[in-house]
Amino acid sequence: MKTWVPMLAIASGVALWTAPASSTDPTTSDYFIGYWGLGTPEECVSRDTMSFYASGAWAMTNGGGNPVEVIGVWALEGDRILLDFAELDDPSDLISVEATISNAGKDAFTLTAPELPDGQATLYRCE
């Protein structure tokens, strides 16, 4: 059974930003810490972005520079990442996604899960 962290506690965790990790090993949490874009690396400033924090919090914007729209917690389990979150316009609707990690390289990885658009998304590390 999953334990839900109150959204206020998650929001506090997001404030504890850690600089992007230099790890290239996708089996460690350090690999994911930082700011990632959806689309292509050149679109980091204009597309949806995801930020993973060492505190276990994560957030998503809807188009680079726009306010945070989704906030939640994340955990790594082998080759899977577990995302528990809520959209800020309806924080009572808690969602869980378990995505498989593949094609992980120094600056990109792919998530695959039925809940994702087209069943998968590739994320690129933003600077």
PDB file of C-alpha atoms in Angstrom:
ATOM      1  CA  MET A   1       0.000   0.000   0.000  1.00  0.00           C
ATOM      2  CA  LYS A   2       1.374   3.387  -0.957  1.00  0.00           C
ATOM      3  CA  THR A   3       1.802   6.084   1.628  1.00  0.00           C
ATOM      4  CA  TRP A   4       0.673   9.511   0.436  1.00  0.00           C
ATOM      5  CA  VAL A   5       2.615  12.531   1.549  1.00  0.00           C
ATOM      6  CA  PRO A   6       0.482  15.643   2.111  1.00  0.00           C
ATOM      7  CA  MET A   7       0.825  18.103  -0.774  1.00  0.00           C
ATOM      8  CA  LEU A   8       2.119  20.825   1.589  1.00  0.00           C
ATOM      9  CA  ALA A   9       5.024  18.582   2.593  1.00  0.00           C
ATOM     10  CA  ILE A  10       5.746  17.867  -1.067  1.00  0.00           C
ATOM     11  CA  ALA A  11       5.722  21.554  -1.894  1.00  0.00           C
ATOM     12  CA  SER A  12       8.226  22.137   0.908  1.00  0.00           C
ATOM     13  CA  GLY A  13      10.453  19.416  -0.525  1.00  0.00           C
ATOM     14  CA  VAL A  14      10.407  21.014  -3.979  1.00  0.00           C
ATOM     15  CA  ALA A  15      11.910  24.153  -2.485  1.00  0.00           C
ATOM     16  CA  LEU A  16      15.021  22.140  -1.565  1.00  0.00           C
ATOM     17  CA  TRP A  17      16.599  22.254  -5.025  1.00  0.00           C
ATOM     18  CA  THR A  18      19.736  20.263  -5.644  1.00  0.00           C
ATOM     19  CA  ALA A  19      21.993  20.982  -8.600  1.00  0.00           C
ATOM     20  CA  PRO A  20      21.806  18.425 -11.415  1.00  0.00           C
ATOM     21  CA  ALA A  21      23.739  15.283 -10.629  1.00  0.00           C
ATOM     22  CA  SER A  22      26.666  14.177 -12.709  1.00  0.00           C
ATOM     23  CA  SER A  23      25.817  10.492 -12.390  1.00  0.00           C
ATOM     24  CA  THR A  24      25.281   8.628 -15.643  1.00  0.00           C
ATOM     25  CA  ASP A  25      24.009   5.465 -13.936  1.00  0.00           C
ATOM     26  CA  PRO A  26      20.196   5.261 -14.347  1.00  0.00           C
ATOM     27  CA  THR A  27      19.988   2.647 -11.577  1.00  0.00           C
ATOM     28  CA  THR A  28      20.746   5.314  -8.960  1.00  0.00           C
ATOM     29  CA  SER A  29      18.533   8.177  -7.841  1.00  0.00           C
ATOM     30  CA  ASP A  30      21.352  10.670  -8.475  1.00  0.00           C
ATOM     31  CA  TYR A  31      20.980  10.148 -12.223  1.00  0.00           C
ATOM     32  CA  PHE A  32      17.473  11.655 -12.214  1.00  0.00           C
ATOM     33  CA  ILE A  33      18.086  14.665  -9.957  1.00  0.00           C
ATOM     34  CA  GLY A  34      17.737  17.790 -12.071  1.00  0.00           C
ATOM     35  CA  TYR A  35      15.703  19.450 -14.767  1.00  0.00           C
ATOM     36  CA  TRP A  36      14.444  17.431 -17.771  1.00  0.00           C
ATOM     37  CA  GLY A  37      12.527  18.452 -20.892  1.00  0.00           C
ATOM     38  CA  LEU A  38      10.053  16.568 -23.051  1.00  0.00           C
ATOM     39  CA  GLY A  39      10.511  16.809 -26.798  1.00  0.00           C
ATOM     40  CA  THR A  40      14.081  17.487 -27.910  1.00  0.00           C
ATOM     41  CA  PRO A  41      17.060  18.977 -26.030  1.00  0.00           C
ATOM     42  CA  GLU A  42      16.655  22.249 -27.940  1.00  0.00           C
ATOM     43  CA  GLU A  43      13.094  22.595 -26.646  1.00  0.00           C
ATOM     44  CA  CYS A  44      13.922  22.721 -22.928  1.00  0.00           C
ATOM     45  CA  VAL A  45      12.871  26.368 -22.738  1.00  0.00           C
ATOM     46  CA  SER A  46       9.612  25.998 -24.645  1.00  0.00           C
ATOM     47  CA  ARG A  47       8.191  22.527 -23.859  1.00  0.00           C
ATOM     48  CA  ASP A  48       6.882  20.696 -20.821  1.00  0.00           C
ATOM     49  CA  THR A  49       9.571  20.111 -18.229  1.00  0.00           C
ATOM     50  CA  MET A  50       9.990  17.811 -15.241  1.00  0.00           C
ATOM     51  CA  SER A  51      12.247  18.408 -12.253  1.00  0.00           C
ATOM     52  CA  PHE A  52      13.342  15.633  -9.904  1.00  0.00           C
ATOM     53  CA  TYR A  53      14.624  16.612  -6.454  1.00  0.00           C
ATOM     54  CA  ALA A  54      16.842  14.742  -3.978  1.00  0.00           C
ATOM     55  CA  SER A  55      14.083  15.138  -1.371  1.00  0.00           C
ATOM     56  CA  GLY A  56      11.909  12.699  -3.375  1.00  0.00           C
ATOM     57  CA  ALA A  57       9.654  15.441  -4.757  1.00  0.00           C
ATOM     58  CA  TRP A  58       9.101  16.133  -8.449  1.00  0.00           C
ATOM     59  CA  ALA A  59       7.248  18.812 -10.378  1.00  0.00           C
ATOM     60  CA  MET A  60       6.091  19.425 -13.931  1.00  0.00           C
ATOM     61  CA  THR A  61       5.471  22.640 -15.839  1.00  0.00           C
ATOM     62  CA  ASN A  62       3.277  22.995 -18.896  1.00  0.00           C
ATOM     63  CA  GLY A  63       5.695  24.591 -21.328  1.00  0.00           C
ATOM     64  CA  GLY A  64       9.069  25.976 -20.303  1.00  0.00           C
ATOM     65  CA  GLY A  65       8.923  28.763 -17.773  1.00  0.00           C
ATOM     66  CA  ASN A  66       5.231  28.318 -17.030  1.00  0.00           C
ATOM     67  CA  PRO A  67       4.068  27.752 -13.469  1.00  0.00           C
ATOM     68  CA  VAL A  68       4.167  24.312 -11.920  1.00  0.00           C
ATOM     69  CA  GLU A  69       1.036  22.338 -12.809  1.00  0.00           C
ATOM     70  CA  VAL A  70       1.826  18.934 -11.275  1.00  0.00           C
ATOM     71  CA  ILE A  71       3.584  18.113  -8.029  1.00  0.00           C
ATOM     72  CA  GLY A  72       4.305  14.801  -6.379  1.00  0.00           C
ATOM     73  CA  VAL A  73       6.810  12.288  -5.074  1.00  0.00           C
ATOM     74  CA  TRP A  74       9.007   9.822  -6.945  1.00  0.00           C
ATOM     75  CA  ALA A  75      10.950   6.678  -6.173  1.00  0.00           C
ATOM     76  CA  LEU A  76      13.274   4.427  -8.126  1.00  0.00           C
ATOM     77  CA  GLU A  77      12.827   0.647  -8.055  1.00  0.00           C
ATOM     78  CA  GLY A  78      15.308  -1.109 -10.322  1.00  0.00           C
ATOM     79  CA  ASP A  79      14.438  -0.224 -13.917  1.00  0.00           C
ATOM     80  CA  ARG A  80      11.147   1.440 -12.911  1.00  0.00           C
ATOM     81  CA  ILE A  81      10.310   4.883 -11.647  1.00  0.00           C
ATOM     82  CA  LEU A  82       7.223   5.340  -9.484  1.00  0.00           C
ATOM     83  CA  LEU A  83       5.469   8.706  -9.730  1.00  0.00           C
ATOM     84  CA  ASP A  84       2.714   9.693  -7.298  1.00  0.00           C
ATOM     85  CA  PHE A  85       1.249  13.123  -7.993  1.00  0.00           C
ATOM     86  CA  ALA A  86      -1.661  15.522  -8.248  1.00  0.00           C
ATOM     87  CA  GLU A  87      -2.411  18.360 -10.621  1.00  0.00           C
ATOM     88  CA  LEU A  88      -2.502  21.618  -8.701  1.00  0.00           C
ATOM     89  CA  ASP A  89      -5.935  22.530 -10.093  1.00  0.00           C
ATOM     90  CA  ASP A  90      -7.331  19.404  -8.336  1.00  0.00           C
ATOM     91  CA  PRO A  91      -4.974  18.244  -5.551  1.00  0.00           C
ATOM     92  CA  SER A  92      -7.535  15.735  -4.260  1.00  0.00           C
ATOM     93  CA  ASP A  93      -7.169  13.600  -7.418  1.00  0.00           C
ATOM     94  CA  LEU A  94      -4.026  11.606  -6.619  1.00  0.00           C
ATOM     95  CA  ILE A  95      -2.502   9.646  -9.513  1.00  0.00           C
ATOM     96  CA  SER A  96       0.143   6.913  -9.565  1.00  0.00           C
ATOM     97  CA  VAL A  97       2.215   5.916 -12.585  1.00  0.00           C
ATOM     98  CA  GLU A  98       4.761   3.108 -12.681  1.00  0.00           C
ATOM     99  CA  ALA A  99       6.997   3.595 -15.720  1.00  0.00           C
ATOM    100  CA  THR A 100       9.783   1.423 -17.081  1.00  0.00           C
ATOM    101  CA  ILE A 101      13.083   3.222 -17.757  1.00  0.00           C
ATOM    102  CA  SER A 102      14.901   2.420 -21.005  1.00  0.00           C
ATOM    103  CA  ASN A 103      17.406   3.935 -23.441  1.00  0.00           C
ATOM    104  CA  ALA A 104      19.108   5.722 -20.559  1.00  0.00           C
ATOM    105  CA  GLY A 105      22.199   7.632 -21.546  1.00  0.00           C
ATOM    106  CA  LYS A 106      24.158  10.545 -20.176  1.00  0.00           C
ATOM    107  CA  ASP A 107      21.510  13.150 -21.009  1.00  0.00           C
ATOM    108  CA  ALA A 108      18.310  11.293 -21.923  1.00  0.00           C
ATOM    109  CA  PHE A 109      16.055   8.413 -20.970  1.00  0.00           C
ATOM    110  CA  THR A 110      12.705   6.993 -22.036  1.00  0.00           C
ATOM    111  CA  LEU A 111       9.742   6.206 -19.782  1.00  0.00           C
ATOM    112  CA  THR A 112       7.174   3.626 -20.886  1.00  0.00           C
ATOM    113  CA  ALA A 113       3.762   3.255 -19.229  1.00  0.00           C
ATOM    114  CA  PRO A 114       0.181   2.918 -20.515  1.00  0.00           C
ATOM    115  CA  GLU A 115      -0.766   6.216 -18.819  1.00  0.00           C
ATOM    116  CA  LEU A 116       1.723   8.256 -20.867  1.00  0.00           C
ATOM    117  CA  PRO A 117       0.780   9.838 -24.215  1.00  0.00           C
ATOM    118  CA  ASP A 118       1.535   7.266 -26.913  1.00  0.00           C
ATOM    119  CA  GLY A 119       2.643   4.942 -24.099  1.00  0.00           C
ATOM    120  CA  GLN A 120       6.065   6.524 -23.718  1.00  0.00           C
ATOM    121  CA  ALA A 121       8.000   9.758 -23.275  1.00  0.00           C
ATOM    122  CA  THR A 122      11.662  10.603 -23.787  1.00  0.00           C
ATOM    123  CA  LEU A 123      13.167  13.145 -21.397  1.00  0.00           C
ATOM    124  CA  TYR A 124      16.310  15.192 -22.098  1.00  0.00           C
ATOM    125  CA  ARG A 125      18.492  16.795 -19.447  1.00  0.00           C
ATOM    126  CA  CYS A 126      18.183  20.599 -19.548  1.00  0.00           C
ATOM    127  CA  GLU A 127      20.902  22.972 -18.421  1.00  0.00           C
TER     128      GLU A 127
END
